[in-house]
mmCIF file of C-alpha atoms and ligand atoms in Angstrom:
data_model
loop_
_atom_site.group_PDB
_atom_site.id
_atom_site.type_symbol
_atom_site.label_atom_id
_atom_site.label_comp_id
_atom_site.label_asym_id
_atom_site.label_seq_id
_atom_site.Cartn_x
_atom_site.Cartn_y
_atom_site.Cartn_z
ATOM 1 C CA UNK A 211 23.865 8.957 -0.666
ATOM 2 C CA UNK A 212 20.369 10.694 -2.197
ATOM 3 C CA UNK A 213 17.571 8.696 -1.802
ATOM 4 C CA UNK A 214 16.067 6.673 -4.261
ATOM 5 C CA UNK A 215 12.436 8.107 -4.260
ATOM 6 C CA UNK A 216 13.123 11.931 -2.285
ATOM 7 C CA UNK A 217 9.507 13.905 -0.963
ATOM 8 C CA UNK A 218 10.519 16.901 -0.190
ATOM 9 C CA UNK A 219 7.827 19.189 2.342
ATOM 10 C CA UNK A 220 5.171 18.242 -0.615
ATOM 11 C CA UNK A 221 2.157 19.944 -1.026
ATOM 12 C CA UNK A 222 -0.723 18.975 -2.815
ATOM 13 C CA UNK A 223 -3.974 21.365 -3.098
ATOM 14 C CA UNK A 224 -6.836 21.277 -5.357
ATOM 15 C CA UNK A 225 -9.114 24.027 -6.301
ATOM 16 C CA UNK A 226 -12.622 22.717 -6.223
ATOM 17 C CA UNK A 227 -14.621 26.106 -7.585
ATOM 18 C CA UNK A 228 -12.880 28.468 -5.694
ATOM 19 C CA UNK A 229 -12.304 26.871 -2.687
ATOM 20 C CA UNK A 230 -9.166 24.951 -2.190
ATOM 21 C CA UNK A 231 -8.768 21.516 -0.639
ATOM 22 C CA UNK A 232 -5.312 21.224 1.262
ATOM 23 C CA UNK A 233 -4.385 17.433 0.362
ATOM 24 C CA UNK A 234 -0.878 17.141 1.291
ATOM 25 C CA UNK A 235 0.784 19.750 3.592
ATOM 26 C CA UNK A 236 4.292 18.788 3.322
ATOM 27 C CA UNK A 237 5.343 15.496 3.404
ATOM 28 C CA UNK A 238 8.887 14.714 4.100
ATOM 29 C CA UNK A 239 9.894 11.135 3.118
ATOM 30 C CA UNK A 240 12.979 8.699 1.535
ATOM 31 C CA UNK A 241 12.547 5.187 0.404
ATOM 32 C CA UNK A 242 15.800 3.307 -0.540
ATOM 33 C CA UNK A 243 15.757 1.000 -4.569
ATOM 34 C CA UNK A 244 14.080 -2.035 -3.380
ATOM 35 C CA UNK A 245 12.195 -0.876 -0.124
ATOM 36 C CA UNK A 246 8.689 -2.221 0.132
ATOM 37 C CA UNK A 247 6.923 1.205 2.032
ATOM 38 C CA UNK A 248 3.288 1.093 3.127
ATOM 39 C CA UNK A 249 0.850 3.898 4.041
ATOM 40 C CA UNK A 250 -1.946 3.474 6.120
ATOM 41 C CA UNK A 251 -4.331 6.326 7.717
ATOM 42 C CA UNK A 252 -7.740 6.949 7.272
ATOM 43 C CA UNK A 253 -9.825 7.888 4.128
ATOM 44 C CA UNK A 254 -9.348 11.505 3.117
ATOM 45 C CA UNK A 255 -5.304 11.386 4.484
ATOM 46 C CA UNK A 256 -4.195 12.177 1.368
ATOM 47 C CA UNK A 257 -3.095 8.392 0.382
ATOM 48 C CA UNK A 258 -3.986 8.134 -3.150
ATOM 49 C CA UNK A 259 -2.930 11.440 -3.882
ATOM 50 C CA UNK A 260 0.277 11.113 -3.495
ATOM 51 C CA UNK A 261 1.073 7.849 -4.565
ATOM 52 C CA UNK A 262 -0.719 10.008 -8.285
ATOM 53 C CA UNK A 263 2.450 12.453 -7.570
ATOM 54 C CA UNK A 264 5.088 9.529 -7.751
ATOM 55 C CA UNK A 265 3.023 7.971 -10.427
ATOM 56 C CA UNK A 266 3.550 11.209 -12.236
ATOM 57 C CA UNK A 267 -0.097 11.327 -12.675
ATOM 58 C CA UNK A 268 -0.505 14.539 -11.183
ATOM 59 C CA UNK A 269 1.854 17.508 -9.754
ATOM 60 C CA UNK A 270 2.448 18.976 -6.328
ATOM 61 C CA UNK A 271 1.278 22.294 -5.499
ATOM 62 C CA UNK A 272 4.619 23.033 -3.376
ATOM 63 C CA UNK A 273 8.107 20.684 -2.778
ATOM 64 C CA UNK A 274 10.665 18.286 -4.239
ATOM 65 C CA UNK A 275 10.015 15.366 -5.972
ATOM 66 C CA UNK A 276 12.738 12.663 -7.480
ATOM 67 C CA UNK A 277 12.452 9.008 -8.212
ATOM 68 C CA UNK A 278 15.635 7.395 -9.320
ATOM 69 C CA UNK A 279 17.387 10.954 -9.642
ATOM 70 C CA UNK A 280 13.878 12.274 -11.748
ATOM 71 C CA UNK A 281 12.489 15.088 -10.852
ATOM 72 C CA UNK A 282 8.391 14.794 -11.103
ATOM 73 C CA UNK A 283 8.155 18.668 -10.692
ATOM 74 C CA UNK A 284 9.519 19.861 -14.354
ATOM 75 C CA UNK A 285 8.968 16.658 -15.972
ATOM 76 C CA UNK A 286 6.756 17.362 -19.371
ATOM 77 C CA UNK A 287 5.773 16.033 -22.961
ATOM 78 C CA UNK A 288 6.962 12.752 -23.616
ATOM 79 C CA UNK A 289 9.167 12.610 -20.583
ATOM 80 C CA UNK A 290 6.516 12.610 -18.638
ATOM 81 C CA UNK A 291 4.882 9.720 -20.674
ATOM 82 C CA UNK A 292 7.779 7.716 -21.028
ATOM 83 C CA UNK A 293 8.405 7.839 -16.905
ATOM 84 C CA UNK A 294 4.416 6.229 -16.400
ATOM 85 C CA UNK A 295 4.926 4.001 -19.173
ATOM 86 C CA UNK A 296 8.063 2.529 -18.132
ATOM 87 C CA UNK A 297 9.628 4.090 -14.852
ATOM 88 C CA UNK A 298 6.498 3.018 -12.443
ATOM 89 C CA UNK A 299 3.661 0.811 -12.637
ATOM 90 C CA UNK A 300 -0.084 1.306 -11.290
ATOM 91 C CA UNK A 301 -1.930 -1.273 -9.523
ATOM 92 C CA UNK A 302 -5.446 0.068 -8.400
ATOM 93 C CA UNK A 303 -8.137 -1.560 -5.957
ATOM 94 C CA UNK A 304 -10.807 -1.835 -8.677
ATOM 95 C CA UNK A 305 -9.176 -4.513 -10.997
ATOM 96 C CA UNK A 306 -11.156 -3.844 -14.076
ATOM 97 C CA UNK A 307 -9.760 -0.479 -13.741
ATOM 98 C CA UNK A 308 -6.224 -2.178 -14.513
ATOM 99 C CA UNK A 309 -8.175 -3.920 -17.024
ATOM 100 C CA UNK A 310 -9.704 -3.952 -20.636
ATOM 101 C CA UNK A 311 -12.507 -6.032 -20.563
ATOM 102 C CA UNK A 312 -12.690 -6.638 -24.194
ATOM 103 C CA UNK A 313 -8.834 -8.182 -24.572
ATOM 104 C CA UNK A 314 -7.627 -11.642 -23.292
ATOM 105 C CA UNK A 315 -5.147 -11.744 -20.577
ATOM 106 C CA UNK A 316 -2.037 -12.099 -22.964
ATOM 107 C CA UNK A 317 -3.059 -9.198 -24.745
ATOM 108 C CA UNK A 318 -3.705 -7.045 -21.703
ATOM 109 C CA UNK A 319 -0.189 -7.636 -20.817
ATOM 110 C CA UNK A 320 1.023 -6.797 -24.444
ATOM 111 C CA UNK A 321 -0.989 -3.703 -24.498
ATOM 112 C CA UNK A 322 1.315 -1.469 -22.378
ATOM 113 C CA UNK A 323 4.494 -2.751 -24.715
ATOM 114 C CA UNK A 324 2.618 -1.384 -27.384
ATOM 115 C CA UNK A 325 2.385 1.558 -26.055
ATOM 116 C CA UNK A 326 5.728 2.000 -25.244
ATOM 117 C CA UNK A 327 6.919 1.043 -28.466
ATOM 118 C CA UNK A 328 8.522 -2.467 -27.575
ATOM 119 C CA UNK A 329 9.039 -4.130 -30.688
ATOM 120 C CA UNK A 330 6.128 -7.255 -31.398
ATOM 121 C CA UNK A 331 8.531 -10.319 -31.641
ATOM 122 C CA UNK A 332 9.279 -9.250 -27.841
ATOM 123 C CA UNK A 333 5.868 -8.733 -26.597
ATOM 124 C CA UNK A 334 4.482 -11.910 -26.298
ATOM 125 C CA UNK A 335 7.009 -14.059 -25.176
ATOM 126 C CA UNK A 336 7.537 -11.096 -22.152
ATOM 127 C CA UNK A 337 3.417 -11.388 -21.731
ATOM 128 C CA UNK A 338 3.794 -14.962 -21.163
ATOM 129 C CA UNK A 339 6.466 -14.836 -18.845
ATOM 130 C CA UNK A 340 4.947 -12.896 -16.460
ATOM 131 C CA UNK A 341 1.111 -14.616 -16.491
ATOM 132 C CA UNK A 342 3.486 -17.076 -15.650
ATOM 133 C CA UNK A 343 5.314 -15.118 -12.831
ATOM 134 C CA UNK A 344 1.582 -14.268 -11.231
ATOM 135 C CA UNK A 345 0.159 -17.836 -11.206
ATOM 136 C CA UNK A 346 -1.956 -17.379 -15.075
ATOM 137 C CA UNK A 347 -0.019 -19.830 -17.138
ATOM 138 C CA UNK A 348 -3.405 -21.174 -18.022
ATOM 139 C CA UNK A 349 -5.332 -18.418 -17.985
ATOM 140 C CA UNK A 350 -3.751 -15.982 -20.634
ATOM 141 C CA UNK A 351 -6.503 -16.126 -23.540
ATOM 142 C CA UNK A 352 -9.393 -15.708 -21.365
ATOM 143 C CA UNK A 353 -10.615 -12.502 -20.559
ATOM 144 C CA UNK A 354 -10.999 -10.534 -17.534
ATOM 145 C CA UNK A 355 -14.299 -11.409 -17.301
ATOM 146 C CA UNK A 356 -14.157 -15.246 -17.104
ATOM 147 C CA UNK A 357 -11.401 -14.858 -14.486
ATOM 148 C CA UNK A 358 -12.090 -14.494 -10.468
ATOM 149 C CA UNK A 359 -11.555 -11.294 -8.816
ATOM 150 C CA UNK A 360 -8.001 -12.797 -7.562
ATOM 151 C CA UNK A 361 -7.125 -13.742 -10.630
ATOM 152 C CA UNK A 362 -7.870 -10.346 -12.494
ATOM 153 C CA UNK A 363 -5.803 -8.300 -9.908
ATOM 154 C CA UNK A 364 -2.673 -11.224 -10.988
ATOM 155 C CA UNK A 365 -3.260 -9.905 -15.039
ATOM 156 C CA UNK A 366 -3.002 -6.397 -13.244
ATOM 157 C CA UNK A 367 -0.141 -7.316 -11.796
ATOM 158 C CA UNK A 368 1.059 -8.352 -15.377
ATOM 159 C CA UNK A 369 -0.300 -5.544 -16.631
ATOM 160 C CA UNK A 370 1.856 -2.996 -13.857
ATOM 161 C CA UNK A 371 5.384 -4.868 -15.124
ATOM 162 C CA UNK A 372 5.123 -5.128 -18.639
ATOM 163 C CA UNK A 373 7.421 -2.715 -19.374
ATOM 164 C CA UNK A 374 9.339 -3.277 -16.267
ATOM 165 C CA UNK A 375 9.192 -0.543 -14.054
ATOM 166 C CA UNK A 376 11.600 -0.043 -11.077
ATOM 167 C CA UNK A 377 9.193 1.585 -8.985
ATOM 168 C CA UNK A 378 5.405 -0.429 -8.174
ATOM 169 C CA UNK A 379 2.471 2.157 -6.412
ATOM 170 C CA UNK A 380 -0.440 -0.194 -5.594
ATOM 171 C CA UNK A 381 -3.736 1.996 -4.258
ATOM 172 C CA UNK A 382 -5.480 -0.443 -1.729
ATOM 173 C CA UNK A 383 -4.180 -3.554 -4.112
ATOM 174 C CA UNK A 384 -6.556 -5.820 -1.971
ATOM 175 C CA UNK A 385 -9.471 -3.753 -1.075
ATOM 176 C CA UNK A 386 -11.846 -6.156 -3.513
ATOM 177 C CA UNK A 387 -10.136 -8.921 -2.689
ATOM 178 C CA UNK A 388 -11.254 -11.936 0.183
ATOM 179 C CA UNK A 389 -8.940 -12.372 2.487
ATOM 180 C CA UNK A 390 -7.348 -15.883 0.886
ATOM 181 C CA UNK A 391 -7.194 -13.774 -2.350
ATOM 182 C CA UNK A 392 -5.535 -11.221 -0.125
ATOM 183 C CA UNK A 393 -2.855 -12.988 1.259
ATOM 184 C CA UNK A 394 -2.210 -14.480 -2.143
ATOM 185 C CA UNK A 395 -1.967 -11.139 -3.611
ATOM 186 C CA UNK A 396 0.958 -10.048 -1.285
ATOM 187 C CA UNK A 397 2.510 -13.810 -1.306
ATOM 188 C CA UNK A 398 2.720 -12.933 -4.589
ATOM 189 C CA UNK A 399 4.056 -9.273 -4.595
ATOM 190 C CA UNK A 400 6.958 -10.511 -2.517
ATOM 191 C CA UNK A 401 7.859 -13.010 -5.260
ATOM 192 C CA UNK A 402 7.842 -10.260 -7.791
ATOM 193 C CA UNK A 403 9.593 -8.217 -5.589
ATOM 194 C CA UNK A 404 12.802 -10.467 -5.665
ATOM 195 C CA UNK A 405 12.579 -11.813 -8.791
ATOM 196 C CA UNK A 406 12.174 -8.273 -10.221
ATOM 197 C CA UNK A 407 13.986 -5.992 -7.975
ATOM 198 C CA UNK A 408 11.295 -4.082 -7.424
ATOM 199 C CA UNK A 409 10.633 -1.308 -5.214
ATOM 200 C CA UNK A 410 6.644 -1.228 -3.536
ATOM 201 C CA UNK A 411 4.927 1.841 -2.740
ATOM 202 C CA UNK A 412 1.166 0.546 -0.770
ATOM 203 C CA UNK A 413 -1.819 2.485 -0.038
ATOM 204 C CA UNK A 414 -3.706 -0.429 2.385
ATOM 205 C CA UNK A 415 -6.132 -0.683 4.825
ATOM 206 C CA UNK A 416 -6.042 -3.751 6.403
ATOM 207 C CA UNK A 417 -3.465 -4.064 8.780
ATOM 208 C CA UNK A 418 -2.746 -8.122 7.980
ATOM 209 C CA UNK A 419 -1.458 -6.657 4.591
ATOM 210 C CA UNK A 420 0.036 -3.967 5.723
ATOM 211 C CA UNK A 421 2.588 -6.360 8.031
ATOM 212 C CA UNK A 422 4.350 -7.496 4.793
ATOM 213 C CA UNK A 423 6.136 -4.122 4.146
ATOM 214 C CA UNK A 424 9.339 -2.972 5.480
ATOM 215 C CA UNK A 425 8.023 0.107 6.910
ATOM 216 C CA UNK A 426 4.811 0.920 7.215
ATOM 217 C CA UNK A 427 4.272 5.056 7.284
ATOM 218 C CA UNK A 428 0.584 6.922 8.841
ATOM 219 C CA UNK A 429 -0.840 9.417 6.566
ATOM 220 C CA UNK A 430 -3.222 11.710 8.748
ATOM 221 C CA UNK A 431 -4.703 15.203 7.581
ATOM 222 C CA UNK A 432 -2.074 15.397 4.976
ATOM 223 C CA UNK A 433 0.535 14.271 7.141
ATOM 224 C CA UNK A 434 3.066 11.569 7.986
ATOM 225 C CA UNK A 435 2.910 10.780 11.281
ATOM 226 C CA UNK A 436 5.093 8.268 13.069
ATOM 227 C CA UNK A 437 6.201 5.045 11.886
ATOM 228 C CA UNK A 438 4.566 1.861 13.301
ATOM 229 C CA UNK A 439 7.745 0.285 12.873
ATOM 230 C CA UNK A 440 9.887 3.091 14.680
ATOM 231 C CA UNK A 441 10.787 1.657 17.859
ATOM 232 C CA UNK A 442 9.979 4.100 20.393
ATOM 233 C CA UNK A 443 6.207 5.214 18.623
ATOM 234 C CA UNK A 444 5.112 1.488 18.773
ATOM 235 C CA UNK A 445 6.410 0.498 22.214
ATOM 236 C CA UNK A 446 3.737 2.241 23.844
ATOM 237 C CA UNK A 447 4.195 3.146 28.030
ATOM 238 C CA UNK A 448 1.502 1.201 30.152
ATOM 239 C CA UNK A 449 1.057 3.373 33.602
ATOM 240 C CA UNK A 450 0.625 2.461 37.179
ATOM 241 C CA UNK A 451 -2.975 2.683 36.376
ATOM 242 C CA UNK A 452 -3.110 0.033 32.981
ATOM 243 C CA UNK A 453 -3.767 2.866 30.463
ATOM 244 C CA UNK A 454 -1.771 2.832 27.929
ATOM 245 C CA UNK A 455 -1.383 5.677 25.537
ATOM 246 C CA UNK A 456 -1.606 4.247 21.641
ATOM 247 C CA UNK A 457 1.022 5.354 18.896
ATOM 248 C CA UNK A 458 -0.598 7.348 16.323
ATOM 249 C CA UNK A 459 -0.294 4.872 13.829
ATOM 250 C CA UNK A 460 -2.763 2.308 15.484
ATOM 251 C CA UNK A 461 -5.111 4.985 16.218
ATOM 252 C CA UNK A 462 -5.215 6.327 12.681
ATOM 253 C CA UNK A 463 -6.256 2.415 12.271
ATOM 254 C CA UNK A 464 -9.204 3.185 14.483
ATOM 255 C CA UNK A 465 -10.164 6.235 14.089
ATOM 256 C CA UNK A 466 -13.826 7.222 13.775
ATOM 257 C CA UNK A 467 -15.265 3.984 15.109
ATOM 258 C CA UNK A 468 -17.751 4.059 17.537
ATOM 259 C CA UNK A 469 -16.456 0.780 19.747
ATOM 260 C CA UNK A 470 -12.918 -0.765 19.926
ATOM 261 C CA UNK A 471 -13.100 -4.967 20.372
ATOM 262 C CA UNK A 472 -9.976 -6.026 22.191
ATOM 263 C CA UNK A 473 -9.167 -9.654 21.042
ATOM 264 C CA UNK A 474 -7.365 -11.600 22.851
ATOM 265 C CA UNK A 475 -5.418 -14.221 20.714
ATOM 266 C CA UNK A 476 -1.610 -16.411 21.052
ATOM 267 C CA UNK A 477 0.572 -13.894 19.288
ATOM 268 C CA UNK A 478 -0.623 -11.390 21.763
ATOM 269 C CA UNK A 479 -4.200 -9.029 22.209
ATOM 270 C CA UNK A 480 -5.724 -7.216 18.596
ATOM 271 C CA UNK A 481 -7.616 -4.209 18.703
ATOM 272 C CA UNK A 482 -10.254 -4.082 16.422
ATOM 273 C CA UNK A 483 -12.541 -1.065 14.696
ATOM 274 C CA UNK A 484 -15.722 -2.016 15.194
ATOM 275 C CA UNK A 485 -19.016 -0.540 13.590
ATOM 276 C CA UNK A 486 -21.731 -0.490 16.267
ATOM 277 C CA UNK A 487 -24.701 -2.952 14.694
ATOM 278 C CA UNK A 488 -22.254 -5.192 15.002
ATOM 279 C CA UNK A 489 -22.351 -7.906 17.672
ATOM 280 C CA UNK A 490 -19.333 -9.365 18.079
ATOM 281 C CA UNK A 491 -18.744 -12.724 20.574
ATOM 282 C CA UNK A 492 -14.904 -12.223 21.260
ATOM 283 C CA UNK A 493 -16.002 -7.889 21.710
ATOM 284 C CA UNK A 494 -14.906 -7.436 25.240
ATOM 285 C CA UNK A 495 -15.777 -3.948 25.639
ATOM 286 C CA UNK A 496 -13.941 -0.402 24.942
ATOM 287 C CA UNK A 497 -9.986 -0.993 25.738
ATOM 288 C CA UNK A 498 -10.326 1.020 28.674
ATOM 289 C CA UNK A 499 -12.864 -1.523 29.644
ATOM 290 C CA UNK A 500 -10.636 -4.508 29.444
ATOM 291 C CA UNK A 501 -9.150 -5.887 32.305
ATOM 292 C CA UNK A 502 -5.815 -4.436 33.130
ATOM 293 C CA UNK A 503 -3.597 -7.682 33.348
ATOM 294 C CA UNK A 504 -4.824 -8.264 29.646
ATOM 295 C CA UNK A 505 -3.752 -4.736 28.916
ATOM 296 C CA UNK A 506 -0.970 -5.059 30.447
ATOM 297 C CA UNK A 507 0.440 -9.205 29.753
ATOM 298 C CA UNK A 508 -1.025 -8.808 26.056
ATOM 299 C CA UNK A 509 0.053 -5.027 24.542
ATOM 300 C CA UNK A 510 3.337 -5.400 26.697
ATOM 301 C CA UNK A 511 4.108 -9.123 24.253
ATOM 302 C CA UNK A 512 2.934 -7.749 21.384
ATOM 303 C CA UNK A 513 4.832 -4.350 20.973
ATOM 304 C CA UNK A 514 7.430 -6.040 22.527
ATOM 305 C CA UNK A 515 8.004 -8.617 20.133
ATOM 306 C CA UNK A 516 7.489 -5.728 17.579
ATOM 307 C CA UNK A 517 10.351 -3.423 19.740
ATOM 308 C CA UNK A 518 13.201 -6.427 18.375
ATOM 309 C CA UNK A 519 12.548 -5.096 15.005
ATOM 310 C CA UNK A 520 13.886 -7.378 12.356
ATOM 311 C CA UNK A 521 14.276 -6.272 8.701
ATOM 312 C CA UNK A 522 11.180 -7.810 7.348
ATOM 313 C CA UNK A 523 8.124 -7.234 9.864
ATOM 314 C CA UNK A 524 5.557 -10.754 10.350
ATOM 315 C CA UNK A 525 2.427 -10.455 9.978
ATOM 316 C CA UNK A 526 1.919 -11.125 14.123
ATOM 317 C CA UNK A 527 4.477 -8.241 14.742
ATOM 318 C CA UNK A 528 1.762 -5.217 13.443
ATOM 319 C CA UNK A 529 -1.236 -6.788 13.459
ATOM 320 C CA UNK A 530 -2.321 -4.806 16.558
ATOM 321 C CA UNK A 531 -5.865 -3.484 14.203
ATOM 322 C CA UNK A 532 -7.948 -3.989 11.853
HETATM 323 P P1 ADP B 720 -7.817 9.240 0.586
HETATM 324 O O1 ADP B 720 -6.489 8.287 -0.703
HETATM 325 O O2 ADP B 720 -6.537 8.979 1.410
HETATM 326 O O3 ADP B 720 -8.694 8.684 1.106
HETATM 327 P P2 ADP B 720 -7.370 11.565 -0.792
HETATM 328 O O4 ADP B 720 -5.769 11.612 -1.284
HETATM 329 O O5 ADP B 720 -7.706 10.518 -2.237
HETATM 330 O O6 ADP B 720 -7.204 11.182 0.313
HETATM 331 O O7 ADP B 720 -7.952 12.692 -0.663
HETATM 332 C C1 ADP B 720 -7.068 13.563 0.126
HETATM 333 C C2 ADP B 720 -8.262 15.142 0.148
HETATM 334 O O8 ADP B 720 -7.973 15.833 -0.536
HETATM 335 C C3 ADP B 720 -9.880 14.474 0.392
HETATM 336 O O9 ADP B 720 -10.355 16.024 1.205
HETATM 337 C C4 ADP B 720 -10.403 14.655 -0.870
HETATM 338 O O10 ADP B 720 -11.653 15.144 -1.254
HETATM 339 C C5 ADP B 720 -9.191 15.537 -1.821
HETATM 340 N N1 ADP B 720 -9.370 15.362 -2.884
HETATM 341 C C6 ADP B 720 -8.094 14.534 -3.724
HETATM 342 N N2 ADP B 720 -8.288 14.064 -4.916
HETATM 343 C C7 ADP B 720 -8.984 15.345 -5.033
HETATM 344 C C8 ADP B 720 -9.313 16.220 -6.721
HETATM 345 N N3 ADP B 720 -9.187 15.391 -7.244
HETATM 346 N N4 ADP B 720 -9.917 17.187 -6.598
HETATM 347 C C9 ADP B 720 -10.724 18.058 -5.250
HETATM 348 N N5 ADP B 720 -9.852 17.167 -4.189
HETATM 349 C C10 ADP B 720 -9.388 16.199 -4.175
#
């Protein structure tokens, strides 16, 4: 059986003057209908490029890419417009990129339906249903600027789902939200996924947000790395000296940080990338300076529980670094 999303040897190269920047270097992955996959990786790794290709906003330079049997390489004209309008919904980090400030929440949600040619009498009831589903039944007539960041992103979610897409692409959707709104947003995503049978591909830097996915993939220098939910990759070995080899996915999260804070939490040990100038009372030194007992007991406990692998990853299982 073919997967719902197929990405085979996908290459994306951009030309700037005479220089070529290769953003994706032969990406291979598949997703099933209804799956939620999160991609993590450092800035410049190619995450947005991949989302843009899957959203039909850009074309791969080489490779094969299909969603729901639709070949995205050969999609043109009205078929391409139709794909962007109906098959896929977008949620961007900048909430206002998703919304028109001069229109009420309701009229923001009816707009994509208008563009897709939905009958006028169907638009408002569907928009109201969606705004109710995102918890904004009482904010429908307000414009975005009268709403909080979290509420704006909820309206954006309703806009993304206006034409009943099967695929939701979310690029750092909680990047501009405070922790409470971010948690509310991912919980909502979970509910909407169930309610509307969505397939979700999300990019995030936030491990707590990433943890809601069924699978976490890492992208680094345009290449997919080990899955954070792959048992073998996520269960690092501890040698007799107390040294531990972190999985690629964890290294990607910590890359570029001058220091790594080691924090003992009830669920295990948290490794957190830290800027040099931030004084943290919980900082116990770099990873190698942590007492061997901490490394052994905490990291083993943390990765050991993850290796128990459940279909829906829990937050604590994935909470390895932020
Ligand atoms: P990420 O989302 O992981 O930060 P991007 O996909 O935005 O990564 O970028 C990957 C690489 O491709 C970077 O080197 C970036 O500078 C380059 N890039 C992305 N978009 C363009 C573009 N439109 N034109 C030229 N280079 C681009």
